[in-house]
């Protein structure tokens, strides 16, 4: 079974526990500036949006890489950067339509979410379930359910 | 270790920025943030100095858990001699600035001297420099934040700055960070302005990788988060309703002061409560509350993000105030609402925005306006002084106009900026000032709730609920219920809350965790993060040491037991109706017991044996 990160921005409070967990897993430091997941704050709208790689099946970054530094982790489906092969050319950062693979000055390589080998620490750290790790076939089902619930006669009583 | 072990010392007179090692001997006795910075202040500043002169220093300090995964571990404090009180001031703020400072590699910044011209401090990891802020002087805190971000093109930069009220000499000006979080009380922003320091902009990319025992830390912090999530207050009440959950509760028990504490119980409380904030309004179908938002690392997320009704008179023609921003917390809703007798939720949300935008403490501001309103109704102040405004209790339009006039330095702003003690003295009505040591009360009436009155009277920074929040016990039953009108045991209760709070404020954590956490949840997190012994016993003793050190600073500044008192109104004018009808504060019954519990003399002095016991 393949699993996928499922992000619900409406539940995010902008606490950055995910950024600390991610950076701690990958660098051994609490350091949001080196996190592979980013939470954006839209102050005037009062919204927070966690953003990271969705692990496209046909990944633009992987296709664009001239040195085959990005490969599929067969256990998790994550697209993983090999630091041994990456030359830091950044072509993948141009190819990715979502901007979720990024260059790191600290290492001279590109960095991206690798799903922590199947135990994503961002999801584990999220206090509000804004980030969950679910069966890949079930992404979006919670919103489908919420939408379906609106058709119930008692919708007014339960919505919002 | 979790300390970066580095201090940035900024001499504003010379324009120099220097790195120096943190005094680790002191860190073992005072932990960090409030405690450790107060130790530096006590050692380096003459307590008798002019708070707004170049001899005063201002310290921005993080705690060892600031910037770690400990829940709420994002706090920093500003420690200085306060201009409102003349006592030691320590104002704590959340948001994201504190963690960023730590990630840049600094435990604290000590500002000393005074710059000739307006400057701001730019900190990018190890690099620190002072830059001209002449283009920023005269700007609001929000405009300053925007301008610095535009200059440096770094969206991750965090800014703490002052607004116009600090520049205008308002004695309760705050330091704002991340737009709507504040080191709010005692006028720490006024000290910053006195040094010609407009802003501190920080960007840190170094992270924290030196936690003493990483495995124990992960375990202790995860345990702590689980406790917060399962607790009714921190897991449900605060995220859903914020601190505003208290408005109807405190009013219900007979502890909500109103109209400059002339009354207890506010008939309009429900209109300015958390429940009202969640109610969709007619104009656009949206509630006042947009969402809850967290400070750095906080798994509670009590912060309110709100909008004002776009059709409301206060913002109708002002699109810049129609978006979301920091909404009403309980204390501000009380001071701007109940204490002024105003039950217009949109008006006070807008005034709260202005407090954030121009950086003033909404508690002191609202309470000072309330004192002015009482004097206006008594005929002591007239429209001649107020710039034509009929300053009556309950008049939202007058309050909005007054606040707009105040932030831009218009008529009556010099008077209001003094705070209620100086204002009422100026007009010959000192008994109308609802203050201790010159600082205005927050939102709990000491006649209705006895323990909090003792805490106010003995608070080292003047009247303040955040020095010892006995409301937790007296109203909410945390950790055990004590009766509102009992004085027995309140001395010990106040001491226990004050000491524990001093420790939490020195760790980098938020005091709101203590609705769920006891010291047995907190100490293991500190102990895992820091070298040395941070057992429950040592943490409590450290808290007591910090409290006594602050008291010694105040003693040297000239404060005596005579300053541990409440206004006459609270001791003599009984509550007129409601569940606490007939009550006054019985401070006199509690104060001697408090001194005894603290190991002080009958006249509130700290004797040698207590100093020695606490290594002071």
XYZ file of N, CA and C in Angstrom, chain A residues 9-25 27-34 38-48 106 121-122 124-128 160, chain B residues 67-72 96 103 142 156 158 178-180 203-209 211 214 217 225 290-301 305 307 320 322-326:
270
model
N -5.215 22.744 4.878
C -4.785 24.059 5.385
C -5.761 24.658 6.385
N -7.026 24.337 6.266
C -8.035 24.887 7.171
C -7.793 24.517 8.629
N -7.060 23.426 8.861
C -6.794 23.004 10.240
C -5.484 23.555 10.783
N -4.673 24.149 9.914
C -3.326 24.588 10.325
C -3.417 25.857 11.179
N -2.623 25.892 12.256
C -2.580 27.084 13.113
C -1.282 27.864 12.934
N -0.394 27.378 12.071
C 0.862 28.093 11.825
C 1.897 27.952 12.924
N 1.866 26.844 13.664
C 2.762 26.720 14.831
C 4.192 26.327 14.479
N 4.371 25.782 13.281
C 5.697 25.384 12.778
C 6.306 24.161 13.469
N 5.512 23.408 14.225
C 6.033 22.147 14.767
C 6.505 21.252 13.618
N 5.791 21.262 12.474
C 6.183 20.421 11.334
C 7.556 20.808 10.808
N 7.827 22.122 10.752
C 9.123 22.579 10.229
C 10.256 22.158 11.155
N 9.985 22.236 12.476
C 11.027 21.813 13.413
C 11.269 20.311 13.324
N 10.177 19.541 13.203
C 10.312 18.082 13.133
C 11.067 17.679 11.875
N 10.735 18.328 10.760
C 11.389 18.008 9.490
C 12.881 18.323 9.548
N 13.197 19.508 10.024
C 14.613 19.899 10.057
C 15.384 19.035 11.049
N 14.732 18.642 12.128
C 15.433 17.797 13.104
C 15.721 16.421 12.512
N 14.759 15.890 11.763
C 14.938 14.572 11.133
C 16.079 14.608 10.107
N 18.485 17.237 9.589
C 19.757 17.921 9.866
C 20.207 17.765 11.314
N 19.361 17.172 12.159
C 19.723 17.048 13.579
C 19.623 18.354 14.338
N 19.009 19.372 13.728
C 18.813 20.646 14.425
C 17.349 21.088 14.284
N 16.855 21.811 15.308
C 15.564 22.497 15.163
C 15.848 23.752 14.352
N 15.434 23.753 13.105
C 15.895 24.823 12.216
C 14.942 24.996 11.033
N 13.853 25.747 11.228
C 12.863 25.903 10.165
C 13.456 26.347 8.823
N 14.566 27.077 8.847
C 15.119 27.532 7.573
C 15.643 26.350 6.743
N 15.780 25.187 7.363
C 16.202 24.010 6.598
C 15.126 22.929 6.544
N 7.059 23.831 4.338
C 6.982 25.249 4.712
C 5.534 25.602 5.014
N 5.340 26.378 6.062
C 4.005 26.885 6.360
C 3.963 28.362 5.972
N 3.042 28.693 5.100
C 2.897 30.087 4.694
C 1.737 30.730 5.445
N 1.980 31.962 5.899
C 0.946 32.706 6.619
C 0.396 33.801 5.708
N -0.903 33.785 5.520
C -1.558 34.854 4.767
C -2.285 35.714 5.791
N -1.558 36.743 6.260
C -2.007 37.490 7.426
C -3.386 38.113 7.225
N -3.557 38.825 6.134
C -4.811 39.573 5.952
C -6.010 38.654 5.713
N -5.730 37.452 5.222
C -6.814 36.500 5.002
C -7.032 35.610 6.223
N -6.075 35.638 7.162
C -6.189 34.772 8.326
C -6.094 33.298 7.962
N -5.150 32.957 7.084
C -5.004 31.563 6.668
C -3.539 31.120 6.777
N -3.375 29.826 7.052
C -2.050 29.218 7.097
C -2.045 28.041 6.112
N 23.445 25.445 2.298
C 24.201 24.753 3.346
C 24.889 23.504 2.820
N 7.836 12.881 9.743
C 7.855 13.497 11.071
C 6.964 14.721 11.158
N 6.706 15.382 10.030
C 5.811 16.540 10.042
C 4.415 16.117 10.473
N 3.667 13.443 12.172
C 3.709 13.003 13.569
C 3.660 14.196 14.513
N 4.272 15.317 14.109
C 4.366 16.477 14.996
C 3.154 17.393 14.936
N 2.352 17.277 13.875
C 1.246 18.230 13.710
C 0.186 18.039 14.795
N -0.102 19.095 15.584
C -1.037 18.927 16.697
C -2.508 18.973 16.291
N -2.788 19.371 15.052
C -4.198 19.565 14.685
C -4.644 18.666 13.536
N -19.907 23.860 9.748
C -19.149 24.987 10.270
C -18.940 24.930 11.744
N 12.757 28.057 20.687
C 13.260 27.537 19.420
C 13.368 26.024 19.352
N 12.958 25.349 20.429
C 12.960 23.883 20.401
C 11.545 23.378 20.149
N 11.406 22.047 20.069
C 10.093 21.474 19.811
C 9.205 21.389 21.049
N 9.690 21.843 22.186
C 8.814 21.897 23.364
C 7.604 22.748 23.019
N 6.414 22.299 23.349
C 5.236 23.086 23.011
C 5.308 24.464 23.647
N 4.990 25.472 22.878
C 5.024 26.904 23.223
C 6.447 27.453 23.346
N 7.041 34.904 16.642
C 8.121 34.133 16.032
C 9.497 34.762 16.200
N 17.825 31.140 16.706
C 18.375 30.482 15.514
C 19.518 31.292 14.905
N 3.344 48.656 12.209
C 3.031 47.858 11.012
C 3.786 48.383 9.799
N 11.278 35.645 5.580
C 11.438 34.930 6.851
C 12.041 35.799 7.949
N 12.244 38.299 10.928
C 11.285 38.622 11.989
C 11.639 39.978 12.587
N 6.190 40.549 14.998
C 5.315 39.789 14.100
C 3.932 40.444 13.993
N 3.924 41.748 13.942
C 2.746 42.608 13.752
C 1.786 42.662 14.933
N 1.400 41.502 15.478
C 0.371 41.584 16.504
C 0.695 40.814 17.782
N 17.247 37.453 11.381
C 17.122 36.275 10.531
C 18.147 35.254 11.003
N 17.679 34.070 11.362
C 18.579 33.040 11.876
C 18.450 31.743 11.119
N 19.579 31.192 10.713
C 19.539 29.939 9.940
C 20.374 28.836 10.582
N 20.842 29.097 11.818
C 21.765 28.129 12.403
C 21.070 27.001 13.160
N 19.853 27.229 13.582
C 19.135 26.179 14.282
C 19.696 25.888 15.657
N 19.052 24.937 16.323
C 19.498 24.516 17.652
C 19.760 23.015 17.586
N 21.005 22.643 17.812
C 21.350 21.228 17.681
C 22.064 20.681 18.893
N 20.783 20.134 22.129
C 19.965 19.706 23.270
C 20.747 18.665 24.063
N 18.947 14.335 23.779
C 17.935 14.430 22.725
C 16.807 13.422 22.907
N 14.635 14.438 25.760
C 13.916 15.663 25.405
C 12.706 15.335 24.520
N 3.097 17.490 25.295
C 2.101 17.815 24.264
C 0.832 16.982 24.441
N -11.880 35.000 12.621
C -11.579 34.333 11.359
C -11.037 32.939 11.632
N -10.047 32.870 12.514
C -9.448 31.581 12.846
C -8.642 31.730 14.126
N -8.186 30.600 14.663
C -7.214 30.696 15.745
C -5.822 30.542 15.148
N -4.850 31.167 15.758
C -3.485 31.106 15.247
C -2.519 30.842 16.381
N -1.429 30.152 16.057
C -0.458 29.778 17.087
C 0.753 30.691 17.055
N 1.383 30.870 18.197
C 2.736 31.401 18.245
C 3.690 30.252 17.907
N 4.954 30.587 17.807
C 5.946 29.590 17.414
C 5.905 28.355 18.329
N 5.786 27.199 17.716
C 5.906 25.937 18.439
C 4.753 25.604 19.353
N 3.691 26.395 19.311
C 2.612 26.204 20.287
C 1.559 25.224 19.778
N 1.292 24.197 20.574
C 0.272 23.218 20.187
C -1.088 23.546 20.808
N -1.180 24.680 21.512
C -2.476 25.120 22.038
C -3.180 25.993 20.989
N -2.489 27.033 20.539
C -3.012 27.952 19.511
C -4.236 28.724 19.996
N -7.457 35.533 15.465
C -7.297 36.301 14.239
C -8.701 36.737 13.828
N -11.613 39.861 12.096
C -11.902 40.997 11.213
C -12.972 41.857 11.869
N -7.809 49.420 4.668
C -6.604 48.844 5.284
C -6.887 48.162 6.614
N -9.788 46.367 7.038
C -10.865 45.409 6.813
C -10.384 43.967 6.682
N -9.057 43.765 6.625
C -8.527 42.406 6.575
C -8.392 41.830 7.977
N -7.888 40.579 8.038
C -7.712 39.915 9.330
C -6.467 40.406 10.031
N -6.529 40.472 11.336
C -5.337 40.751 12.137
C -5.584 40.247 13.560
N -4.614 40.517 14.422
C -4.717 40.012 15.794
C -5.983 40.515 16.473
